[in-house]
Structures are given as C-alpha cells and as structure tokens.
C-alpha cells in the first residue's frame, strides 16, 4: 500500500472507503508507488508464486480459447489472501482481440440484458454494435459527435441475469450462457484446482475513463465453494482487495489487459472495488499494440471447432474494438451460481422472450442508484 494511503487508515470506521477515495482522487493525483504490479514478473514483498494444476488442461484445450500452455502462465498469490490467484495475462499473443470482440459485438446482443434495456425498447437495443460501428470506425473528427450506444454501455448480464435491485438471481430470468466463455472459464478454473466449474452467470462491466466500481462483495451466488473468475481487457485499472469487514484496509493492485483474477476459498467473499481507470502510457495499451492474429486460413467454410485458436477477428471489427479500448476497459466476471442439483426460486413468471423487458421493468430504479455515483453501487458509475 502506498505510504500516503496507509497513513490515512486509522483504526475504526470504513478504512476501505478512505483508500477508495484516495485512489479515486484526480487533483492532485494519487501516489501509485505502492500499488502491486504482478506484470513485473517476480514474486517479492507479499507476492508469492501460485501453484497450478498443469495436467488439468492440455495445450490444445488452452489454445482453443486463446490461452498459452498452463505451464507458461505466471500465476501469483498474495500473502494474507488465501485462495486469491492472479494470472498475469495468460493469453496467446493476438488472442485477446477475439474476447474483446465477443464482449463488444456478441455478448451485448439479445437475449442478453444490458443497462440500455432499462430505458430503451428492445428494438432500439437490438443491434448495439451495428448502430455504433460506423461512427467508431470513422476518423475522429474535431466536432464532438453524440455518444454511440457502445459508448453508453455500462453492463451486460449473461446466463442467470443478476437483479441489481434485489441482488438475487432467479430461474425466470435466465438465457443460455455463451459456450465459448464457458470453455475459457472452465479451463482457467480447472488449472486453478477447480475442475467441473459451471459458468452460470456473468456480469460484463464497461468502464469509460471516469468510471469506477463501488465497494462490494459478490455473495448472491448460492455456492461459494466455487471460484469467482475475472477477465480484464483494454485500459488498466487499480483494483482494491479488502477483507471480510469494511474496516480492513484493502491492498491496491494493477489490472492490465489480459489479466485474470480468481477469488476462491477464504478470498471468495472479500470486499473489492475499482476506484479508477488508468490511461495507457503514451495513449497506447499493450493490447492495442498487439492487435489480432491474422487469419491463417481465411476459408469461410472451415469448421472453427477444429481450429486450434479462437476465430480470427476481421480488420473491420478490430478497427471498432481498437477505437473502443483506446479509452475504455471491459471486465467480465464469471460465476457458478448453484451447487450441483440445486435450483433457484422463481421470482416471477415470464416467457424467455419477455426476459429482457421484464428485467428492465424490474430494474428501473437501478438507473436512479447509478446516477447517485455512490461508492456502494455494485456496477460502474461515473462522475
Ligand atoms: C473489475 O472490474 O475488475 C471487478 C469487477 C467486479 O468486481 O465485479
């Protein structure tokens, strides 16, 4: 922890909030010298190597979801946080682009639910990518254009759709979980010692340069013996990991593009937050510089399931993704909600087609909470 941040924490009341505010501050900017940076490569201080199950995922299985062989992952733990695992960008070069494209183009599509559904008709949010791509792929003009829908996106939910008001999941608000994201998640969790992980719900948070994520614990899932997985793409962020109580001062760490974080065991239910997004040095994130892998086999009829890498991203799509991540960050958290054999209560009856509309109606008040900018709000807020 930075000296300045540490000195602010007297005993007692809500140490987490004080440190959150310290890193959120713009003027003067906070001292970041004490922020743990796992990308440095070497364990030290409180950073220790984490043990992975090298036999749990074959090299081909890893490469199919864009990951390096597990033996090449740089995985760390943090003293004082048993069950916390940080994997410093385990993606193969060029493969993050596929996941960025999925997060921006595919996952916001219906029947998944997003913040825009709270105040727009389903027909207006049917094609967020299609409505935004022409603007985001045109050269930046001096004249400020209205924000595209993609730039207004703040969250998307997948699988069991999280209800921000009741902080619950329900069997009546569920749509199929994307199989590619499940493959990625099950491989990461197996390598971390959790075989058989079922990806049942995900929340995508979209961060603009001024966004933050309030202090919270992810405890709505019924099975806490399963890990919470987090994947970050685009701009870097400061992540704060606290304790079981708000009085416990958090540890600050960087999250860069491609980093994967696993909260399990005694670290599964810890307070955490994202106080700020960090502009990439010289306006260029590592991912931007990396770009997508060129398609070695541009035959449109080939069976992609047989390929050893994720589907390549077209230059056209990458132009849009690249523009977006020049200033923004996307984080995906994947959760197993239920123990095997368990089921969720049904809170209201609705048809699958009505899921987005019903959820929107259920969550109107979410918008009010978000605009308050409270640090206790669970989803991204903006000042
Ligand atoms: C993050 O954006 O890194 C954290 C997301 C979350 O806690 O839900």
Short mmCIF file of C-alpha atoms and ligand atoms in Angstrom, two decimals:
data_model
loop_
_atom_site.label_atom_id
_atom_site.label_comp_id
_atom_site.label_asym_id
_atom_site.label_seq_id
_atom_site.Cartn_x
_atom_site.Cartn_y
_atom_site.Cartn_z
CA UNK A 1 0.00 0.00 0.00
CA UNK A 2 1.33 3.47 -0.80
CA UNK A 3 2.68 5.27 2.26
CA UNK A 4 0.22 8.09 1.83
CA UNK A 5 -2.73 5.71 1.54
CA UNK A 6 -1.54 3.73 4.57
CA UNK A 7 -1.21 6.81 6.72
CA UNK A 8 -4.85 7.69 6.03
CA UNK A 9 -6.06 4.49 7.60
CA UNK A 10 -6.63 5.00 11.26
CA UNK A 11 -8.34 2.22 13.12
CA UNK A 12 -12.10 2.07 13.09
CA UNK A 13 -14.58 3.28 10.59
CA UNK A 14 -14.54 2.14 6.95
CA UNK A 15 -10.87 2.04 6.04
CA UNK A 16 -11.84 0.72 2.62
CA UNK A 17 -13.81 3.84 1.73
CA UNK A 18 -10.92 6.12 2.67
CA UNK A 19 -8.49 4.23 0.44
CA UNK A 20 -11.07 4.08 -2.35
CA UNK A 21 -11.36 7.86 -2.24
CA UNK A 22 -7.57 8.22 -2.16
CA UNK A 23 -7.19 6.33 -5.47
CA UNK A 24 -10.27 7.97 -6.98
CA UNK A 25 -8.82 11.45 -6.42
CA UNK A 26 -7.74 13.38 -9.51
CA UNK A 27 -6.23 16.53 -8.12
CA UNK A 28 -3.54 16.02 -7.01
CA UNK A 29 -3.30 12.53 -8.50
CA UNK A 30 -2.64 9.71 -6.00
CA UNK A 31 0.83 8.31 -5.34
CA UNK A 32 0.83 4.93 -7.11
CA UNK A 33 4.27 3.77 -5.96
CA UNK A 34 2.87 1.19 -3.53
CA UNK A 35 0.44 -0.42 -5.98
CA UNK A 36 1.27 -4.11 -6.51
CA UNK A 37 2.12 -4.83 -10.14
CA UNK A 38 2.01 -8.53 -10.98
CA UNK A 39 3.21 -7.83 -14.52
CA UNK A 40 6.67 -7.19 -13.03
CA UNK A 41 7.11 -10.96 -13.21
CA UNK A 42 8.94 -11.75 -9.99
CA UNK A 43 7.42 -12.68 -6.63
CA UNK A 44 8.53 -10.38 -3.86
CA UNK A 45 7.18 -8.47 -0.93
CA UNK A 46 3.82 -10.15 -0.32
CA UNK A 47 3.58 -11.70 -3.80
CA UNK A 48 4.16 -15.48 -3.85
CA UNK A 49 4.04 -17.98 -6.71
CA UNK A 50 0.70 -19.78 -7.03
CA UNK A 51 0.55 -23.49 -7.77
CA UNK A 52 -1.47 -24.54 -10.80
CA UNK A 53 -2.66 -27.98 -11.91
CA UNK A 54 -0.51 -28.35 -15.02
CA UNK A 55 -2.22 -31.57 -16.10
CA UNK A 56 -5.78 -30.25 -15.88
CA UNK A 57 -5.79 -28.51 -19.28
CA UNK A 58 -3.97 -29.75 -22.38
CA UNK A 59 -2.06 -27.30 -24.57
CA UNK A 60 -4.64 -27.75 -27.36
CA UNK A 61 -7.56 -27.12 -24.99
CA UNK A 62 -5.82 -23.97 -23.77
CA UNK A 63 -5.04 -22.70 -27.27
CA UNK A 64 -8.64 -23.24 -28.44
CA UNK A 65 -9.70 -20.47 -26.06
CA UNK A 66 -6.65 -18.33 -26.83
CA UNK A 67 -4.59 -19.26 -23.74
CA UNK A 68 -0.91 -20.17 -23.52
CA UNK A 69 0.01 -23.64 -22.20
CA UNK A 70 -0.69 -23.64 -18.44
CA UNK A 71 3.00 -24.28 -17.62
CA UNK A 72 3.80 -20.86 -19.15
CA UNK A 73 1.25 -18.93 -17.07
CA UNK A 74 2.68 -16.55 -14.49
CA UNK A 75 0.36 -17.12 -11.53
CA UNK A 76 0.70 -15.44 -8.16
CA UNK A 77 -0.88 -15.43 -4.75
CA UNK A 78 -0.83 -12.67 -2.19
CA UNK A 79 0.18 -13.26 1.43
CA UNK A 80 -2.81 -12.76 3.70
CA UNK A 81 -5.29 -13.68 0.95
CA UNK A 82 -5.56 -17.48 0.76
CA UNK A 83 -7.49 -18.56 -2.34
CA UNK A 84 -6.67 -15.42 -4.31
CA UNK A 85 -4.85 -16.16 -7.59
CA UNK A 86 -3.66 -13.55 -10.07
CA UNK A 87 -2.62 -14.77 -13.53
CA UNK A 88 -0.69 -12.13 -15.39
CA UNK A 89 -2.04 -12.12 -18.97
CA UNK A 90 -2.07 -15.84 -19.88
CA UNK A 91 -3.44 -15.14 -23.39
CA UNK A 92 -1.54 -16.06 -26.54
CA UNK A 93 -0.34 -13.06 -28.46
CA UNK A 94 -3.16 -11.70 -30.64
CA UNK A 95 -5.90 -13.77 -28.94
CA UNK A 96 -7.27 -11.13 -26.57
CA UNK A 97 -8.77 -9.48 -29.65
CA UNK A 98 -11.27 -12.34 -30.00
CA UNK A 99 -12.54 -11.84 -26.45
CA UNK A 100 -12.73 -8.07 -26.84
CA UNK A 101 -14.81 -8.55 -29.99
CA UNK A 102 -17.10 -11.02 -28.16
CA UNK A 103 -17.59 -8.54 -25.31
CA UNK A 104 -18.37 -5.62 -27.61
CA UNK A 105 -20.14 -7.25 -30.54
CA UNK A 106 -21.64 -10.58 -29.46
CA UNK A 107 -22.46 -10.60 -25.75
CA UNK A 108 -24.44 -7.32 -25.73
CA UNK A 109 -26.88 -8.89 -28.22
CA UNK A 110 -30.31 -10.13 -27.20
CA UNK A 111 -31.38 -12.20 -25.37
CA UNK A 112 -28.68 -10.93 -23.02
CA UNK A 113 -29.59 -7.93 -20.89
CA UNK A 114 -27.77 -4.60 -20.65
CA UNK A 115 -28.16 -1.24 -18.90
CA UNK A 116 -29.61 0.30 -22.08
CA UNK A 117 -32.64 -2.01 -21.75
CA UNK A 118 -33.58 -0.09 -18.61
CA UNK A 119 -34.72 2.94 -20.59
CA UNK A 120 -34.89 1.83 -24.23
CA UNK A 121 -37.17 -0.52 -26.16
CA UNK A 122 -35.76 -3.94 -27.07
CA UNK A 123 -35.94 -2.94 -30.77
CA UNK A 124 -33.63 0.03 -30.09
CA UNK A 125 -31.03 -2.11 -28.32
CA UNK A 126 -31.27 -5.00 -30.77
CA UNK A 127 -28.09 -4.09 -32.64
CA UNK A 128 -25.79 -2.04 -30.42
CA UNK A 129 -22.69 -2.93 -32.45
CA UNK A 130 -24.32 -2.25 -35.83
CA UNK A 131 -25.54 1.16 -34.70
CA UNK A 132 -22.16 2.13 -33.24
CA UNK A 133 -19.62 0.63 -35.64
CA UNK A 134 -19.88 3.22 -38.46
CA UNK A 135 -19.12 6.09 -36.05
CA UNK A 136 -16.38 4.23 -34.22
CA UNK A 137 -14.64 3.20 -37.41
CA UNK A 138 -14.67 6.66 -38.98
CA UNK A 139 -11.72 9.00 -38.38
CA UNK A 140 -12.02 11.09 -35.20
CA UNK A 141 -13.47 14.44 -36.15
CA UNK A 142 -12.87 17.66 -34.25
CA UNK A 143 -16.61 18.05 -33.92
CA UNK A 144 -17.85 16.02 -30.96
CA UNK A 145 -20.49 13.54 -32.06
CA UNK A 146 -23.18 12.21 -29.70
CA UNK A 147 -22.03 9.08 -27.90
CA UNK A 148 -22.69 5.77 -29.66
CA UNK A 149 -24.71 3.04 -27.92
CA UNK A 150 -21.49 1.09 -27.41
CA UNK A 151 -20.03 4.07 -25.55
CA UNK A 152 -23.18 4.19 -23.40
CA UNK A 153 -22.96 0.53 -22.50
CA UNK A 154 -22.20 0.05 -18.78
CA UNK A 155 -23.08 -3.57 -18.07
CA UNK A 156 -24.34 -6.73 -19.72
CA UNK A 157 -25.55 -9.84 -17.87
CA UNK A 158 -25.37 -13.40 -19.21
CA UNK A 159 -26.89 -16.70 -18.07
CA UNK A 160 -28.79 -16.09 -14.84
CA UNK A 161 -29.32 -12.34 -15.11
CA UNK A 162 -28.29 -10.57 -11.94
CA UNK A 163 -31.04 -8.41 -10.47
CA UNK A 164 -29.31 -5.23 -9.25
CA UNK A 165 -32.24 -4.27 -7.03
CA UNK A 166 -32.90 -7.47 -5.15
CA UNK A 167 -29.27 -8.63 -5.52
CA UNK A 168 -30.53 -12.09 -6.46
CA UNK A 169 -30.73 -14.47 -9.40
CA UNK A 170 -33.95 -16.15 -10.41
CA UNK A 171 -34.85 -19.16 -12.54
CA UNK A 172 -37.28 -17.00 -14.52
CA UNK A 173 -34.57 -14.58 -15.68
CA UNK A 174 -32.19 -16.89 -17.45
CA UNK A 175 -30.87 -17.21 -21.01
CA UNK A 176 -28.26 -19.63 -22.39
CA UNK A 177 -24.70 -18.97 -21.22
CA UNK A 178 -22.25 -18.45 -24.14
CA UNK A 179 -20.40 -21.73 -24.72
CA UNK A 180 -17.12 -20.03 -25.69
CA UNK A 181 -16.98 -18.05 -22.45
CA UNK A 182 -17.81 -21.21 -20.51
CA UNK A 183 -14.91 -23.01 -22.24
CA UNK A 184 -12.49 -20.23 -21.27
CA UNK A 185 -13.78 -20.16 -17.68
CA UNK A 186 -13.79 -23.91 -17.15
CA UNK A 187 -10.19 -24.15 -18.36
CA UNK A 188 -8.96 -21.37 -16.09
CA UNK A 189 -10.81 -22.79 -13.09
CA UNK A 190 -9.56 -26.35 -13.77
CA UNK A 191 -5.96 -25.09 -13.92
CA UNK A 192 -6.55 -23.31 -10.60
CA UNK A 193 -7.73 -26.52 -8.95
CA UNK A 194 -11.48 -26.30 -9.56
CA UNK A 195 -12.48 -28.94 -12.13
CA UNK A 196 -16.13 -29.14 -13.15
CA UNK A 197 -16.82 -25.40 -12.86
CA UNK A 198 -20.22 -24.48 -14.30
CA UNK A 199 -20.39 -20.97 -15.76
CA UNK A 200 -23.94 -19.98 -14.90
CA UNK A 201 -23.87 -16.18 -14.70
CA UNK A 202 -21.59 -13.39 -15.87
CA UNK A 203 -21.51 -9.65 -15.49
CA UNK A 204 -19.64 -7.56 -18.04
CA UNK A 205 -18.67 -4.12 -16.76
CA UNK A 206 -17.73 -1.46 -19.31
CA UNK A 207 -15.53 1.29 -17.91
CA UNK A 208 -15.03 4.68 -19.55
CA UNK A 209 -12.07 6.81 -18.41
CA UNK A 210 -14.02 8.32 -15.49
CA UNK A 211 -15.77 5.13 -14.34
CA UNK A 212 -15.38 3.30 -11.08
CA UNK A 213 -16.91 0.26 -9.44
CA UNK A 214 -18.17 0.62 -5.89
CA UNK A 215 -17.09 -1.37 -2.85
CA UNK A 216 -18.90 -4.68 -2.74
CA UNK A 217 -18.84 -8.42 -2.06
CA UNK A 218 -20.14 -10.89 -4.65
CA UNK A 219 -22.28 -13.05 -2.41
CA UNK A 220 -25.53 -13.53 -4.34
CA UNK A 221 -24.43 -16.89 -5.72
CA UNK A 222 -25.71 -19.83 -3.66
CA UNK A 223 -22.49 -21.82 -3.97
CA UNK A 224 -19.48 -20.00 -2.52
CA UNK A 225 -17.22 -23.04 -2.71
CA UNK A 226 -16.77 -22.29 -6.43
CA UNK A 227 -14.40 -19.51 -7.54
CA UNK A 228 -15.27 -16.13 -8.99
CA UNK A 229 -13.30 -15.52 -12.19
CA UNK A 230 -12.44 -12.10 -13.57
CA UNK A 231 -11.06 -11.28 -17.04
CA UNK A 232 -9.86 -7.76 -17.91
CA UNK A 233 -9.35 -6.23 -21.35
CA UNK A 234 -8.36 -2.78 -22.62
CA UNK A 235 -7.22 0.01 -20.35
CA UNK A 236 -5.60 -0.76 -16.99
CA UNK A 237 -7.26 -0.21 -13.63
CA UNK A 238 -6.48 -0.09 -9.94
CA UNK A 239 -8.18 -2.97 -8.14
CA UNK A 240 -8.65 -2.88 -4.37
CA UNK A 241 -8.91 -6.16 -2.48
CA UNK A 242 -10.01 -5.84 1.11
CA UNK A 243 -11.08 -8.19 3.88
CA UNK A 244 -14.33 -9.58 5.27
CA UNK A 245 -15.04 -6.24 7.02
CA UNK A 246 -15.14 -2.70 5.68
CA UNK A 247 -12.65 -1.73 8.39
CA UNK A 248 -9.99 -3.95 6.79
CA UNK A 249 -7.71 -1.75 4.65
CA UNK A 250 -7.50 -3.09 1.09
CA UNK A 251 -4.43 -3.96 -0.99
CA UNK A 252 -4.15 -1.98 -4.23
CA UNK A 253 -3.02 -3.76 -7.40
CA UNK A 254 -2.89 -3.04 -11.12
CA UNK A 255 -5.10 -4.95 -13.52
CA UNK A 256 -3.81 -4.81 -17.05
CA UNK A 257 -5.31 -6.07 -20.28
CA UNK A 258 -5.43 -9.87 -20.37
CA UNK A 259 -5.03 -10.30 -16.60
CA UNK A 260 -7.15 -12.99 -14.98
CA UNK A 261 -8.07 -13.00 -11.32
CA UNK A 262 -9.54 -15.84 -9.31
CA UNK A 263 -11.23 -15.31 -5.95
CA UNK A 264 -11.76 -18.61 -4.18
CA UNK A 265 -11.73 -20.22 -0.74
CA UNK A 266 -11.21 -17.65 2.01
CA UNK A 267 -10.88 -14.88 -0.61
CA UNK A 268 -14.19 -15.63 -2.34
CA UNK A 269 -16.23 -13.26 -0.18
CA UNK A 270 -13.85 -10.34 0.29
CA UNK A 271 -14.75 -6.71 -0.27
CA UNK A 272 -13.34 -5.33 -3.50
CA UNK A 273 -13.69 -2.30 -5.79
CA UNK A 274 -12.23 -0.48 -8.80
CA UNK A 275 -11.63 3.19 -7.88
CA UNK A 276 -10.14 4.31 -11.21
CA UNK A 277 -9.14 3.51 -14.76
CA UNK A 278 -5.59 4.41 -15.79
CA UNK A 279 -4.89 5.91 -19.20
CA UNK A 280 -2.36 3.73 -21.04
CA UNK A 281 1.15 5.16 -21.26
CA UNK A 282 1.60 7.23 -24.41
CA UNK A 283 -2.04 6.59 -25.30
CA UNK A 284 -1.34 3.02 -26.37
CA UNK A 285 -2.30 -0.06 -24.38
CA UNK A 286 -0.38 -3.30 -24.81
CA UNK A 287 -3.46 -4.84 -26.40
CA UNK A 288 -3.78 -2.05 -28.95
CA UNK A 289 -0.17 -2.53 -29.93
CA UNK A 290 -0.70 -6.30 -30.13
CA UNK A 291 -3.78 -6.35 -32.36
CA UNK A 292 -5.45 -9.54 -33.58
CA UNK A 293 -3.69 -12.56 -35.07
CA UNK A 294 -4.03 -12.62 -38.85
CA UNK A 295 -6.28 -15.41 -40.09
CA UNK A 296 -4.00 -18.21 -41.31
CA UNK A 297 -6.94 -19.91 -43.06
CA UNK A 298 -9.46 -17.46 -44.47
CA UNK A 299 -11.73 -20.26 -45.80
CA UNK A 300 -15.21 -19.29 -44.57
CA UNK A 301 -16.41 -22.92 -44.73
CA UNK A 302 -13.86 -24.42 -42.40
CA UNK A 303 -15.09 -25.90 -39.14
CA UNK A 304 -13.83 -23.49 -36.48
CA UNK A 305 -14.19 -26.09 -33.74
CA UNK A 306 -11.28 -27.97 -35.28
CA UNK A 307 -9.00 -24.92 -35.33
CA UNK A 308 -6.50 -24.64 -32.51
CA UNK A 309 -7.11 -20.91 -31.98
CA UNK A 310 -10.24 -18.82 -31.49
CA UNK A 311 -11.93 -17.48 -34.60
CA UNK A 312 -9.84 -14.60 -36.04
CA UNK A 313 -11.17 -11.04 -35.79
CA UNK A 314 -11.67 -9.22 -39.08
CA UNK A 315 -9.80 -5.98 -39.69
CA UNK A 316 -13.15 -4.20 -39.90
CA UNK A 317 -14.23 -5.42 -36.43
CA UNK A 318 -10.80 -4.76 -34.96
CA UNK A 319 -10.92 -1.12 -36.09
CA UNK A 320 -14.02 -0.64 -33.92
CA UNK A 321 -12.66 -2.65 -30.98
CA UNK A 322 -9.37 -0.80 -31.13
CA UNK A 323 -11.03 2.61 -31.05
CA UNK A 324 -13.15 1.50 -28.09
CA UNK A 325 -10.31 0.12 -25.98
CA UNK A 326 -8.13 3.16 -26.66
CA UNK A 327 -10.03 4.77 -23.80
CA UNK A 328 -12.07 2.01 -22.15
CA UNK A 329 -11.82 -1.13 -20.10
CA UNK A 330 -14.02 -4.23 -20.15
CA UNK A 331 -14.17 -6.66 -17.24
CA UNK A 332 -16.02 -9.97 -17.25
CA UNK A 333 -16.75 -11.81 -14.01
CA UNK A 334 -18.00 -15.37 -14.35
CA UNK A 335 -19.77 -17.19 -11.55
CA UNK A 336 -21.20 -20.60 -10.73
CA UNK A 337 -24.47 -19.79 -9.02
CA UNK A 338 -25.72 -23.18 -7.87
CA UNK A 339 -24.39 -26.27 -6.20
CA UNK A 340 -24.89 -29.37 -8.36
CA UNK A 341 -28.53 -30.43 -8.06
CA UNK A 342 -29.64 -27.13 -6.55
CA UNK A 343 -32.23 -24.87 -8.19
CA UNK A 344 -33.22 -21.23 -7.83
CA UNK A 345 -36.60 -19.92 -6.76
CA UNK A 346 -38.72 -18.40 -9.49
CA UNK A 347 -39.46 -14.83 -8.51
CA UNK A 348 -41.87 -14.04 -11.33
CA UNK A 349 -43.33 -15.83 -14.28
CA UNK A 350 -42.24 -14.61 -17.70
CA UNK A 351 -41.59 -16.03 -21.13
CA UNK A 352 -37.98 -16.25 -22.38
CA UNK A 353 -38.81 -13.56 -24.96
CA UNK A 354 -40.07 -11.34 -22.18
CA UNK A 355 -36.94 -11.74 -20.08
CA UNK A 356 -35.23 -8.51 -21.10
CA UNK A 357 -38.40 -6.46 -20.91
CA UNK A 358 -39.43 -7.94 -17.56
CA UNK A 359 -35.96 -7.43 -16.18
CA UNK A 360 -35.99 -3.85 -17.43
CA UNK A 361 -39.28 -3.21 -15.70
CA UNK A 362 -37.96 -4.80 -12.52
CA UNK A 363 -34.87 -2.67 -12.51
CA UNK A 364 -35.96 0.86 -13.37
CA UNK A 365 -34.75 2.10 -10.04
CA UNK A 366 -31.26 0.83 -10.89
CA UNK A 367 -30.78 3.94 -13.02
CA UNK A 368 -31.51 6.23 -10.10
CA UNK A 369 -28.96 4.42 -7.93
CA UNK A 370 -26.30 4.53 -10.62
CA UNK A 371 -26.61 8.24 -11.16
CA UNK A 372 -26.04 8.86 -7.46
CA UNK A 373 -22.42 7.81 -8.04
CA UNK A 374 -22.39 6.04 -4.68
CA UNK A 375 -19.27 4.04 -3.93
CA UNK A 376 -21.55 1.29 -2.65
CA UNK A 377 -23.21 0.83 -6.01
CA UNK A 378 -22.10 -2.51 -7.43
CA UNK A 379 -21.90 -1.53 -11.09
CA UNK A 380 -19.82 1.03 -12.87
CA UNK A 381 -20.64 4.62 -12.06
CA UNK A 382 -19.32 7.83 -13.48
CA UNK A 383 -18.58 11.23 -12.10
C1 LIG B 1 -13.28 -5.42 -12.10
O1 LIG B 1 -13.83 -4.66 -12.91
O2 LIG B 1 -12.08 -5.67 -12.15
C2 LIG B 1 -14.07 -6.04 -10.96
C3 LIG B 1 -15.45 -6.41 -11.36
C4 LIG B 1 -16.30 -6.92 -10.19
O3 LIG B 1 -15.87 -6.94 -9.06
O4 LIG B 1 -17.45 -7.28 -10.42
#
